[in-house]
Coordinates of C-alpha atoms and ligand atoms in Angstrom, one line a residue:
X1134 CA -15.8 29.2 17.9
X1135 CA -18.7 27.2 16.3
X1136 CA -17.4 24.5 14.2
X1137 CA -18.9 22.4 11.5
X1138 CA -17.3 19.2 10.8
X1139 CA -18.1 17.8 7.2
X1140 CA -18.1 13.6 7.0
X1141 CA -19.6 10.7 8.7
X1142 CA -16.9 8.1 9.1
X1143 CA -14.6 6.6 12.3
X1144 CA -12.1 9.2 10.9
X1145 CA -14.5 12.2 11.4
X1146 CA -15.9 10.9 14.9
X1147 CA -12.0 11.0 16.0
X1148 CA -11.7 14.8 14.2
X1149 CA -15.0 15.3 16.2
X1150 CA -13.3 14.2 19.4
X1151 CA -10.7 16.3 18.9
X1152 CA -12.7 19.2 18.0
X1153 CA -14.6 19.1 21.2
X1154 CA -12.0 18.5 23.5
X1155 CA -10.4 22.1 22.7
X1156 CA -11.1 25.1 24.7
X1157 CA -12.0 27.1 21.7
X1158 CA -15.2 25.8 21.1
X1159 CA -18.6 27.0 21.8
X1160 CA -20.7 25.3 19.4
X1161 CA -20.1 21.9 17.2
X1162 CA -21.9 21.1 13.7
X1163 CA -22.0 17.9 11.3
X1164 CA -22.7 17.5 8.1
X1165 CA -23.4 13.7 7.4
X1166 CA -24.8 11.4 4.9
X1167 CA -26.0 9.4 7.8
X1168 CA -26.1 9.6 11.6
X1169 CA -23.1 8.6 12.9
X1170 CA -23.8 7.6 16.5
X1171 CA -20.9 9.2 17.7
X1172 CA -20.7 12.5 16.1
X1173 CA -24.5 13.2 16.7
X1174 CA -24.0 12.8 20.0
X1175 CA -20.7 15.0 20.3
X1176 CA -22.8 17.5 18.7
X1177 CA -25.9 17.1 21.0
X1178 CA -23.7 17.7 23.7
X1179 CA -21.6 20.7 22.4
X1180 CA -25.5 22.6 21.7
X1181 CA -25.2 22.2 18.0
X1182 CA -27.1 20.4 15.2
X1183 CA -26.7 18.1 12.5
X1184 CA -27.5 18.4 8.9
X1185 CA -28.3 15.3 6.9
X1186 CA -27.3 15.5 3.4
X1187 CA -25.0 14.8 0.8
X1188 CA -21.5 16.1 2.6
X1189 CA -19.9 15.5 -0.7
X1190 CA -21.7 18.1 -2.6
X1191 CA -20.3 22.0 -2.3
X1192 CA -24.3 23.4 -2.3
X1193 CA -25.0 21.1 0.8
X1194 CA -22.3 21.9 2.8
X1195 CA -22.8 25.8 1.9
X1196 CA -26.2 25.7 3.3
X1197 CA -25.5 24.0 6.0
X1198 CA -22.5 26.7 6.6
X1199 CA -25.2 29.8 6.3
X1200 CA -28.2 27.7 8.2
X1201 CA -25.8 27.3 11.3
X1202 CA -23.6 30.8 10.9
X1203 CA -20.4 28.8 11.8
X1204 CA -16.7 30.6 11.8
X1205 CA -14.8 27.4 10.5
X1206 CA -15.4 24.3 8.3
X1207 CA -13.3 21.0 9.1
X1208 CA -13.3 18.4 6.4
X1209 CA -13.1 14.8 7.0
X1210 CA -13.1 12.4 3.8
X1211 CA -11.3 13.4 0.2
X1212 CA -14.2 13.0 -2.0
X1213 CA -15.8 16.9 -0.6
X1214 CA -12.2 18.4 -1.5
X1215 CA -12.5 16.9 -5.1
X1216 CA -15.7 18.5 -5.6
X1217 CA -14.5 22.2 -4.6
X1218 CA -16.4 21.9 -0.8
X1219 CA -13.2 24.1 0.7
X1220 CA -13.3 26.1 -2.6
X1221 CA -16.9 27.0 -2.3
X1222 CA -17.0 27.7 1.7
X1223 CA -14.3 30.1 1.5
X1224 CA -14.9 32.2 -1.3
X1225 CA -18.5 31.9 -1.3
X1226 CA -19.9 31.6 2.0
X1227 CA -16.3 33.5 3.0
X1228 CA -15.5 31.4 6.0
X1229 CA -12.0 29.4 6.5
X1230 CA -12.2 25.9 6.0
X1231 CA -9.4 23.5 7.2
X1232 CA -9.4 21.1 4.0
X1233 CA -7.6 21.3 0.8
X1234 CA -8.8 23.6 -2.2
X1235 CA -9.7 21.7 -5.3
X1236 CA -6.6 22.4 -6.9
X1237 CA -4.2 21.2 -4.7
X1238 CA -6.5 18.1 -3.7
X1239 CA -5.8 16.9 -6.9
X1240 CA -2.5 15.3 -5.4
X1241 CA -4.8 12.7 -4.1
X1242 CA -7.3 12.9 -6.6
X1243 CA -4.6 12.0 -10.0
X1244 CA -2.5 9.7 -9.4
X1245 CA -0.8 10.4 -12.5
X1246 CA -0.8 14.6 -11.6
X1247 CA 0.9 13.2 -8.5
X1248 CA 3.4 11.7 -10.4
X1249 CA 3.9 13.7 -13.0
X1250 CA 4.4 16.7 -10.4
X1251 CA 6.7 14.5 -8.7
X1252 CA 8.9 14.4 -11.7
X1253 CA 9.0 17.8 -13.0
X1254 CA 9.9 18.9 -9.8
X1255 CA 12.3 16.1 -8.8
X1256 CA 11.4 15.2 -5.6
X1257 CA 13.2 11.8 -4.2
X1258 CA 10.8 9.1 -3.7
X1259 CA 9.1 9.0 -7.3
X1260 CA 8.5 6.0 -9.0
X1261 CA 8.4 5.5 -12.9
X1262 CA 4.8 5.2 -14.7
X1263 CA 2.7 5.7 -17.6
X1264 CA -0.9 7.2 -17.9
X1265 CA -2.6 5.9 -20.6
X1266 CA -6.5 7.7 -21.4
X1267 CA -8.4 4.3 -23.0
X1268 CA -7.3 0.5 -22.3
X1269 CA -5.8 0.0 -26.1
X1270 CA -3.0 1.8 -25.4
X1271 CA -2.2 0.2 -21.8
X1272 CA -2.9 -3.0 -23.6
X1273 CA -0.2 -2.4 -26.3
X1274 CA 2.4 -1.0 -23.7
X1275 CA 1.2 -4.3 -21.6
X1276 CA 2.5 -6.5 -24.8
X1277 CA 5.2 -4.7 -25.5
X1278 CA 7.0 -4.5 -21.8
X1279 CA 7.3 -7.2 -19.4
X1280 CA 8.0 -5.6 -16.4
X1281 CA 7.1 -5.9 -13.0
X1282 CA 4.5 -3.7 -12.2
X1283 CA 1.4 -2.0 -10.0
X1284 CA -1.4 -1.5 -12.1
X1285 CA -3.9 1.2 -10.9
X1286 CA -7.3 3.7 -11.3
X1287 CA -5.5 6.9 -12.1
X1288 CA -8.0 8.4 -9.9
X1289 CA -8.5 7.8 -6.1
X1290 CA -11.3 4.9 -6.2
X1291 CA -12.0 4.8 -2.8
X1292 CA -8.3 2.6 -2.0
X1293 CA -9.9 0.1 -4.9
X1294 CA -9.0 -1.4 -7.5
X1295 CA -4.4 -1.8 -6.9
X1296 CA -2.8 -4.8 -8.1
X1297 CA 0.9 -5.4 -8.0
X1298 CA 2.3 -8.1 -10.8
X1299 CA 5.9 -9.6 -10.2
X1300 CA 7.4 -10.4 -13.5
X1301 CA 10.8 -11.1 -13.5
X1302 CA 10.8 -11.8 -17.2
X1303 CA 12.3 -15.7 -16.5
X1304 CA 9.0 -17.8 -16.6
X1305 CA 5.5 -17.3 -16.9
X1306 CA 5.7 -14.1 -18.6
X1307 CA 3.3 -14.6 -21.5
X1308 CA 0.5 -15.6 -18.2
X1309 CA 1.4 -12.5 -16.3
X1310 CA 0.5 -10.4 -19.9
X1311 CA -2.3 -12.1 -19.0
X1312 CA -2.8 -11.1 -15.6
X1313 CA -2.0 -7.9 -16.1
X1314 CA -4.3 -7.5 -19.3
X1315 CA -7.3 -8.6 -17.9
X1316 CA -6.5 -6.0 -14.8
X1317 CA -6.0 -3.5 -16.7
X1318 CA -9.4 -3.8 -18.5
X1319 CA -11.1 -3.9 -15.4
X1320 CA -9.4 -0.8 -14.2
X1321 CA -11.2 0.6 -17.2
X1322 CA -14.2 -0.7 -16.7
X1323 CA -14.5 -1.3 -13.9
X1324 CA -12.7 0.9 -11.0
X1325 CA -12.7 3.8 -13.1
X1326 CA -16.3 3.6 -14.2
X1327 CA -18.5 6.3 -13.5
X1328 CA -15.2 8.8 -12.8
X1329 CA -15.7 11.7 -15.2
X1330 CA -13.8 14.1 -13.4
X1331 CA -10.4 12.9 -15.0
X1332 CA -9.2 12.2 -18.2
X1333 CA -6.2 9.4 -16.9
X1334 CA -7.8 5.9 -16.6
X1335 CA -5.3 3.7 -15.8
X1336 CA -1.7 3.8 -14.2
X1337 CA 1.3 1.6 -14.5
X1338 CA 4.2 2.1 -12.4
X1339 CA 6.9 0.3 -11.9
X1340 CA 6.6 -2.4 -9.1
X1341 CA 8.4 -1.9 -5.4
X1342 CA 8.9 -4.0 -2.2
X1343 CA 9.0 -2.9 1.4
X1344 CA 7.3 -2.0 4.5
X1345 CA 4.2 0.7 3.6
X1346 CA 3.4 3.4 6.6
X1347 CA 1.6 6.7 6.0
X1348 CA 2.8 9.9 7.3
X1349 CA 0.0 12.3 8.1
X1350 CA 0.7 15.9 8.4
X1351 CA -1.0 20.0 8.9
X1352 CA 0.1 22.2 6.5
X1353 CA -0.9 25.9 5.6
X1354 CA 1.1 25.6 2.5
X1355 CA 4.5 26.8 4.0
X1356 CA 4.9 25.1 7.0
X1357 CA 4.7 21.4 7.1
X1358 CA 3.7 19.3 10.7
X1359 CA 4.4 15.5 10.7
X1360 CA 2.4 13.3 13.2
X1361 CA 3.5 10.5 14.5
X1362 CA 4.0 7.6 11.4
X1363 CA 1.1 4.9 11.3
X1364 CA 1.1 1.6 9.8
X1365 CA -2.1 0.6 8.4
X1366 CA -2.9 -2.9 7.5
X1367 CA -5.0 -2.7 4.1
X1368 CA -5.9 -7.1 3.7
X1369 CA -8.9 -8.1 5.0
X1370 CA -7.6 -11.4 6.5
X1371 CA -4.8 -12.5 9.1
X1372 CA -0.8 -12.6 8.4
X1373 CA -1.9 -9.9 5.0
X1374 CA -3.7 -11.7 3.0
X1375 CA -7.7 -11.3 1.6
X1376 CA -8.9 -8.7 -0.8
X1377 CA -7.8 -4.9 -0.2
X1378 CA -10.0 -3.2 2.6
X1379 CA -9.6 0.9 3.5
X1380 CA -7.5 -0.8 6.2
X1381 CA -8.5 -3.4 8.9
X1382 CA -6.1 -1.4 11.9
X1383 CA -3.3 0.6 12.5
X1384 CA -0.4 0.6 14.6
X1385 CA 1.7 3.8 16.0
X1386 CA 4.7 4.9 18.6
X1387 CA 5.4 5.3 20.9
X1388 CA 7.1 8.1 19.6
X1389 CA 7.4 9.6 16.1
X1390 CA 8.8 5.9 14.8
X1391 CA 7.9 2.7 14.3
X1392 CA 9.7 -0.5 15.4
X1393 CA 10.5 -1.1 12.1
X1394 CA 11.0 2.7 10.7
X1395 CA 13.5 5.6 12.3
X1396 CA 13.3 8.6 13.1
X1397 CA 15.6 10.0 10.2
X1398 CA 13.1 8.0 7.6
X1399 CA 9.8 9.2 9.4
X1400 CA 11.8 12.7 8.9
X1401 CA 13.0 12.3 5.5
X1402 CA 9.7 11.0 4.6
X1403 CA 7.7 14.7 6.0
X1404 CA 10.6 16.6 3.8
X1405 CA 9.5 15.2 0.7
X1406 CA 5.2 15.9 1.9
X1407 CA 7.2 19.6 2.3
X1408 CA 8.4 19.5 -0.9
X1409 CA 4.9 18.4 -2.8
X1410 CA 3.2 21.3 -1.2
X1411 CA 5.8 23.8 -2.2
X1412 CA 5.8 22.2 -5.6
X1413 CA 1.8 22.6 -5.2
X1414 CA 2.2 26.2 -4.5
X1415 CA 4.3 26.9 -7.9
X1416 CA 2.1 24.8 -10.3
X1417 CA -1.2 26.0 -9.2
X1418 CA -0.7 29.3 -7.3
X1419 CA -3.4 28.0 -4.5
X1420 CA -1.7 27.3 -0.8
X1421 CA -2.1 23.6 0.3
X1422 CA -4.4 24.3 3.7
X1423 CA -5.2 21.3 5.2
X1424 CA -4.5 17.9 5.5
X1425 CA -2.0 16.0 3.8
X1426 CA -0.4 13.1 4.2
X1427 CA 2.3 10.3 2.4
X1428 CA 1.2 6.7 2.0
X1429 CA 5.1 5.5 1.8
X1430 CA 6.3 2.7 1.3
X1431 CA 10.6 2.0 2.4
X1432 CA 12.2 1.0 -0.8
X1433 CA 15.6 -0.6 -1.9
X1434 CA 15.2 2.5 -4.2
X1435 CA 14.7 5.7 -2.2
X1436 CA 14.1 4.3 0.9
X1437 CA 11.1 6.5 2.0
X1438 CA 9.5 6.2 -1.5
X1439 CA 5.7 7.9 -2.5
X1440 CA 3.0 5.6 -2.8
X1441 CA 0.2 7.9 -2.8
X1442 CA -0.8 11.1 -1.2
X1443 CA -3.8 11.3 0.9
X1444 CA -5.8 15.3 1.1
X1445 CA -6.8 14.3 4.7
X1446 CA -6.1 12.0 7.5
X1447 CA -6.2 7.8 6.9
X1448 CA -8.8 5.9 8.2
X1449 CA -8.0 4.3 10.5
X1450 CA -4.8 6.1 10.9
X1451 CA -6.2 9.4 12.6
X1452 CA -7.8 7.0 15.1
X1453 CA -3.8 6.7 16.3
X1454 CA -3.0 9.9 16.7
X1455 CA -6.0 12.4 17.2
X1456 CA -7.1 10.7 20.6
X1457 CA -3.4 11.1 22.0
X1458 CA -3.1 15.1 20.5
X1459 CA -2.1 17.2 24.1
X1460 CA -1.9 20.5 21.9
X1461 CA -5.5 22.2 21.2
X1462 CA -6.7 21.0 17.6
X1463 CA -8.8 24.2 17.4
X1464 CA -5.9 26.2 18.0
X1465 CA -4.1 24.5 15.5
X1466 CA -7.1 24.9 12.6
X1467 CA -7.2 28.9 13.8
X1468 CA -2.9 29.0 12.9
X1469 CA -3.7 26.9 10.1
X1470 CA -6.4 28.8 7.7
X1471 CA -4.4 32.1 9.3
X1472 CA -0.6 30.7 7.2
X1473 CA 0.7 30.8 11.0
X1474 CA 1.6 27.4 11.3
X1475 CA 4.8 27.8 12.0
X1476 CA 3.7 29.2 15.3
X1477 CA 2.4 26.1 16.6
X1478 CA 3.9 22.7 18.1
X1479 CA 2.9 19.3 18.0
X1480 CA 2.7 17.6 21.3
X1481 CA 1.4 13.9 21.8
X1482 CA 1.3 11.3 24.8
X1483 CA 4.2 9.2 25.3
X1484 CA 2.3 6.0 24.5
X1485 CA 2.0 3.0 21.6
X1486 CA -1.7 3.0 20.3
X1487 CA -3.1 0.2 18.1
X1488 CA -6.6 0.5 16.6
X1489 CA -8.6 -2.8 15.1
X1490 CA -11.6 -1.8 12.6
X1491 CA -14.0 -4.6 13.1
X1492 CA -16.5 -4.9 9.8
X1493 CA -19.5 -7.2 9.0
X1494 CA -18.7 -10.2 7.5
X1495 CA -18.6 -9.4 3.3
X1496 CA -16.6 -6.2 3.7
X1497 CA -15.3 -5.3 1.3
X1498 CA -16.5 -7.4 -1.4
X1499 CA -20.6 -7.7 -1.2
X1500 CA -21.4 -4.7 1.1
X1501 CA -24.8 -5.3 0.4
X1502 CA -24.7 -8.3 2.4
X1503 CA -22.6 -6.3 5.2
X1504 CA -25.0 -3.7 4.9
X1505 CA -28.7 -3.8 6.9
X1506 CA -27.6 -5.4 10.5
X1507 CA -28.2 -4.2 13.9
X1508 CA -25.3 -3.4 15.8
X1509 CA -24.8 -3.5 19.7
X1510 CA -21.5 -1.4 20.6
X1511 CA -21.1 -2.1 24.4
X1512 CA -19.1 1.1 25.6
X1513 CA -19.3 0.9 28.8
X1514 CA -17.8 -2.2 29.0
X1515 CA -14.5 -1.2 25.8
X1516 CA -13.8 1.8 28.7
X1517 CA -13.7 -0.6 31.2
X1518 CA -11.2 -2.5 29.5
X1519 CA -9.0 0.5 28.6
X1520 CA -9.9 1.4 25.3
X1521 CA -12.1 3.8 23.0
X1522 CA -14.8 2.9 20.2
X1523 CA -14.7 5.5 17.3
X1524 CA -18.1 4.9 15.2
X1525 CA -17.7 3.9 11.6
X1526 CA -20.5 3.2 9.0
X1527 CA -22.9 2.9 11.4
X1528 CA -26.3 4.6 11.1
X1529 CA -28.3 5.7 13.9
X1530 CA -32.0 5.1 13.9
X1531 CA -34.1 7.5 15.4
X1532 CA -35.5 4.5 18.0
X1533 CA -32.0 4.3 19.0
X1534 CA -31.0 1.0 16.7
X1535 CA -27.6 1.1 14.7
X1536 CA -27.6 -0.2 11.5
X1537 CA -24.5 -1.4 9.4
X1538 CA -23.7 0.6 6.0
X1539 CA -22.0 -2.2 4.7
X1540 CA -18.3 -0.7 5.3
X1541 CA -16.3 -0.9 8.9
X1542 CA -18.6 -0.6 11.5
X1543 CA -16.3 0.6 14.8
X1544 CA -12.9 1.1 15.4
X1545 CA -11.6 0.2 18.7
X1546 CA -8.2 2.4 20.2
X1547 CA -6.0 1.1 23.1
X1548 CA -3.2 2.6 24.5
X1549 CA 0.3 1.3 26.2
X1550 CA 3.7 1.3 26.5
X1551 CA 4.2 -1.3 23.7
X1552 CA 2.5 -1.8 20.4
X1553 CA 2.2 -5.5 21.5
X1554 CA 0.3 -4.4 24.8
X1555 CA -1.7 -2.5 23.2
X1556 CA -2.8 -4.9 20.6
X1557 CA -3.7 -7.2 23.6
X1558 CA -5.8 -4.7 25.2
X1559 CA -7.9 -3.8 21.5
X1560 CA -8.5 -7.5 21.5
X1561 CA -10.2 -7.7 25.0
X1562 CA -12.7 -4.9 23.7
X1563 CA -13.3 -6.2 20.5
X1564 CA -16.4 -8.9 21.8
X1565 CA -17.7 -6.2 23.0
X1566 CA -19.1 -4.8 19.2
X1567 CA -21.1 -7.6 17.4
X1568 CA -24.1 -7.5 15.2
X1569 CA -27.4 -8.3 17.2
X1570 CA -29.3 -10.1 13.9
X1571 CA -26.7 -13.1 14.3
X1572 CA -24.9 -12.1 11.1
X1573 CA -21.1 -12.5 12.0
X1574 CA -17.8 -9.5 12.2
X1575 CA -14.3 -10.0 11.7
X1576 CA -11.6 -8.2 12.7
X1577 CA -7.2 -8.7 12.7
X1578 CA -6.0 -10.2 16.0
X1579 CA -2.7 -10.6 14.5
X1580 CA -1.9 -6.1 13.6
X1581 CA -0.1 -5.0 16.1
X1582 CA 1.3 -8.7 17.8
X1583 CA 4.7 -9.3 18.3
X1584 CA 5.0 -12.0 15.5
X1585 CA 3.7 -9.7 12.6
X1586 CA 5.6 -6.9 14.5
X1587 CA 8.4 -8.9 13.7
X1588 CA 8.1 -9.4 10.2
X1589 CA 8.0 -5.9 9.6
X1590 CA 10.8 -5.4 11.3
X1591 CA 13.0 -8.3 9.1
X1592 CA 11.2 -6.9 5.8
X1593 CA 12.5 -3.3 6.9
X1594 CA 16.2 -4.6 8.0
X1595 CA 16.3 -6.1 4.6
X1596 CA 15.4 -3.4 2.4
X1597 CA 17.2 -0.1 4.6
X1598 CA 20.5 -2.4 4.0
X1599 CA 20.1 -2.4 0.0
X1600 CA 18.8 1.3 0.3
X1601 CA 21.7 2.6 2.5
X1602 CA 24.4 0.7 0.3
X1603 CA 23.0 2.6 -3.1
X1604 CA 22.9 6.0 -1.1
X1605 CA 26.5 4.9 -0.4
X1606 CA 27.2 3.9 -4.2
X1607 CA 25.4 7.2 -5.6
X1608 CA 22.1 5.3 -7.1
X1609 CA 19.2 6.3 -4.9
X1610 CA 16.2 6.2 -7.4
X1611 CA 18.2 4.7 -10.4
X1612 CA 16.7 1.5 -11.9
X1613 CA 18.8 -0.6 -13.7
X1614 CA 17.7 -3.7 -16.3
X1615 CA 19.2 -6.0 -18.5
X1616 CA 17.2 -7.3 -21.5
X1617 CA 18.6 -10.2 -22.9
X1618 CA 19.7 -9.2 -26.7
X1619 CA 19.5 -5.3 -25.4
X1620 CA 22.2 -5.0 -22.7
X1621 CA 21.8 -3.1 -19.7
X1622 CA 19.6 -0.2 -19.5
X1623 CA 19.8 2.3 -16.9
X1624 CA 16.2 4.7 -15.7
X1625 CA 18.4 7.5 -14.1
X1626 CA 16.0 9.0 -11.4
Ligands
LIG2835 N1 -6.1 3.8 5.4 C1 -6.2 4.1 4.1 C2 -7.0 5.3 3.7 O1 -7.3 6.1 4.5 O2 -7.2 5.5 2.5

């Protein structure tokens, strides 16, 4: 089969690894806005070529299907999928694509579509909200209501632009109007600018606690297959704090759990990713072929609870469970795009993995400082400590230099028995990528160590207990307030 992968990031170089490890393949393809070291040489080796271009844009990515006469189109990042990419390659250039059709993408792409689907179709683990289309309006439901909230791009900016506001409505309220005004108008103007693809601008939804893990999953629009859960860790600094980054590492297994998630929420969790994607297939016609995936969140609400959905694999997430896929990915794409998934089984090493992203130093903020250094990625000496380096926003020069793009630059995988091990093992590899202009990298020793491990674990305890006594008391997903003057008010799910 010859393959073309579309995307340039770590998440693509671990698709691109998993494509070329399968038994199907005679030829492998990229389509890239930039060399990625790692992907042009998987394709240099598997007799293909690489076409430099905008992978975003449907035209590129069809000329690149014709120029190299492949049989099936893989896409890597969300923003292709918004702009029709898997629309255009199957009915245009008539080839199968594994990627989600414009339509059904739009789960990722509207935040409010999300939850407004959510609703109509009732699916547990849906959070109140309200859209509003221009900043007055948020602004006068802002003055209004003093709740505690998460204030949001309606649209997928790129993971930018979240901000969660407690207020309790006991003290500091009139400052947390504040607060949330002033986010709001730079949602507006800021997060959302230059989105014209939408008509939503901002989202406010009601505000909720607990441990966040994202659930990836293949789908052909009937049949729904869960990998194992991940926990990515979105701060840029130690112990969760710093500005929000695409996610700094990840943590997984062994097993489909977590230590601080079971089995029956991991399961739970893929039943209500099954239900969106039948819910998908009644509002739009279109079937959901692809990947999909729940950024969740366990709630004293729902318990597994929706955060967002994702059209595609989390980065770094599908650096924890591509590598350790026994079962051949190519074979699962062919039962894919042929609505045969149900044919197929999921099979995985036995193992905890951990992956640390390591990034220039002014990720995320000033990327035009992070962006323009050298790199040196030593691999010889990350395999001799047990691990694997998936390239990031790296771009190769054609004299064989790496330079930064300003985002995460490598993502470094070990394996072991334990998370905690393998945390240990990531941080022996990590020296080993560094910037060779003297400008500094920083990474997360603490994801994946027993201590953080830990605090996960007493966050989760906490909130399955309240969870599990309102499934008991019949008031999963009901919200109840008391205004003084107003009484109690009850938001029945
Ligand atoms: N890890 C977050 C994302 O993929 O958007």
């Amino acid at each position: 089969m010859k393959v073309l992968l579309v995307g340039e990031g770590a998440r693509e170089h671990a698709i691109a690894d998993a494509i070329c490890r399968s038994g199907l393949l005679e030829r492998f393809y990229a389509v890239m806005r930039y060399r990625n070291p790692g992907i042009f040489r998987l394709v240099k080796q598997h007799g293909g070529e690489v076409m430099l271009g905008n992978s975003r844009d449907p035209e590129t990515v069809a000329e690149a299907v014709r120029r190299f006469g492949v049989d099936l189109v893989v896409v890597g990042p969300e923003e292709p999928l918004f702009r029709g990419v898997a629309n255009v390659v199957e009915e245009r250039c008539g080839v199968p694509c594994v990627g989600a059709r414009r339509e059904v993408a739009e789960v990722e792409m509207s935040k409010a579509y999300m939850r407004r689907l959510m609703w109509k179709y009732k699916i547990p683990g849906r959070l109140r909200f309200k859209a509003f289309r221009n900043l007055e309006d948020a602004i006068r439901y802002i003055e209004e209501y003093a709740e505690s909230v998460a204030i949001k791009p309606a649209r997928q900016a790129g993971g930018k632009g979240v901000k969660v506001i407690a207020d309790l409505q006991a003290y500091l309220t009139s400052e947390k109007r504040q607060v949330k005004m002033h986010h709001a108008k730079q949602v507006y103007e800021k997060y959302m600018a230059g989105y014209t693809d939408i008509e939503d601008r901002i989202l406010i939804e009601e505000r909720v606690e607990g441990p966040e893990y994202t659930v990836q999953c293949l789908t052909d629009g009937q049949t729904v297959l869960a990998f194992p859960a991940v926990q990515d860790n979105k701060n840029a600094f130690e112990m969760d704090i710093g500005p929000e980054t695409g996610g700094m590492g990840s943590i997984a297994g062994p097993g489909y759990a977590l230590p601080f998630l079971t089995e029956e929420e991991v399961k739970k969790s893929a039943e209500i990713i099954q239900q969106v994607v039948e819910a998908l297939h009644k509002e739009t016609g279109v079937r959901y072929k692809g990947v999909i995936a729940g950024q969740m969140m366990l709630t004293p609400l729902w318990g597994p609870t929706i955060i967002e959905f994702y059209a595609r694999f989390g980065d770094p997430e599908a650096v924890n469970v591509l590598p350790i896929l026994k079962t051949d990915f190519l074979e699962l794409c062919e039962l894919l795009v042929d609505e045969r998934l149900a044919k197929a089984k999921l099979e995985f090493e036995e193992v905890a993995t951990v992956v640390k992203c390591i990034a220039p130093k002014g990720y995320p903020e000033r990327r035009d400082l992070a962006a323009g250094h050298p790199a040196a990625v030593e691999e010889e000496k990350i395999r001799a400590k047990g691990c694997q380096v998936f390239y990031g926003s790296l771009d190769l020069q054609d004299d064989g230099t790496m330079i930064t793009k300003g985002s995460r630059l490598a993502e470094i995988l070990a394996k072991a028995p334990t998370i905690p091990e393998a945390s240990e093992i990531a941080e022996q590899a990590v020296p080993h990528v560094y910037l060779t202009d003297g400008w500094g990298v920083f990474h997360r020793s603490d994801i994946g160590s027993r201590a953080l491990l830990q605090r996960r674990i007493e966050q989760a305890a906490l909130v399955r207990g309240v969870y599990q006594y309102r499934l008991q008391k019949g008031l999963i997903g009901i919200t109840i307030d008391w205004i003084p003057g107003r009484g109690k008010i009850v938001y029945e799910a």
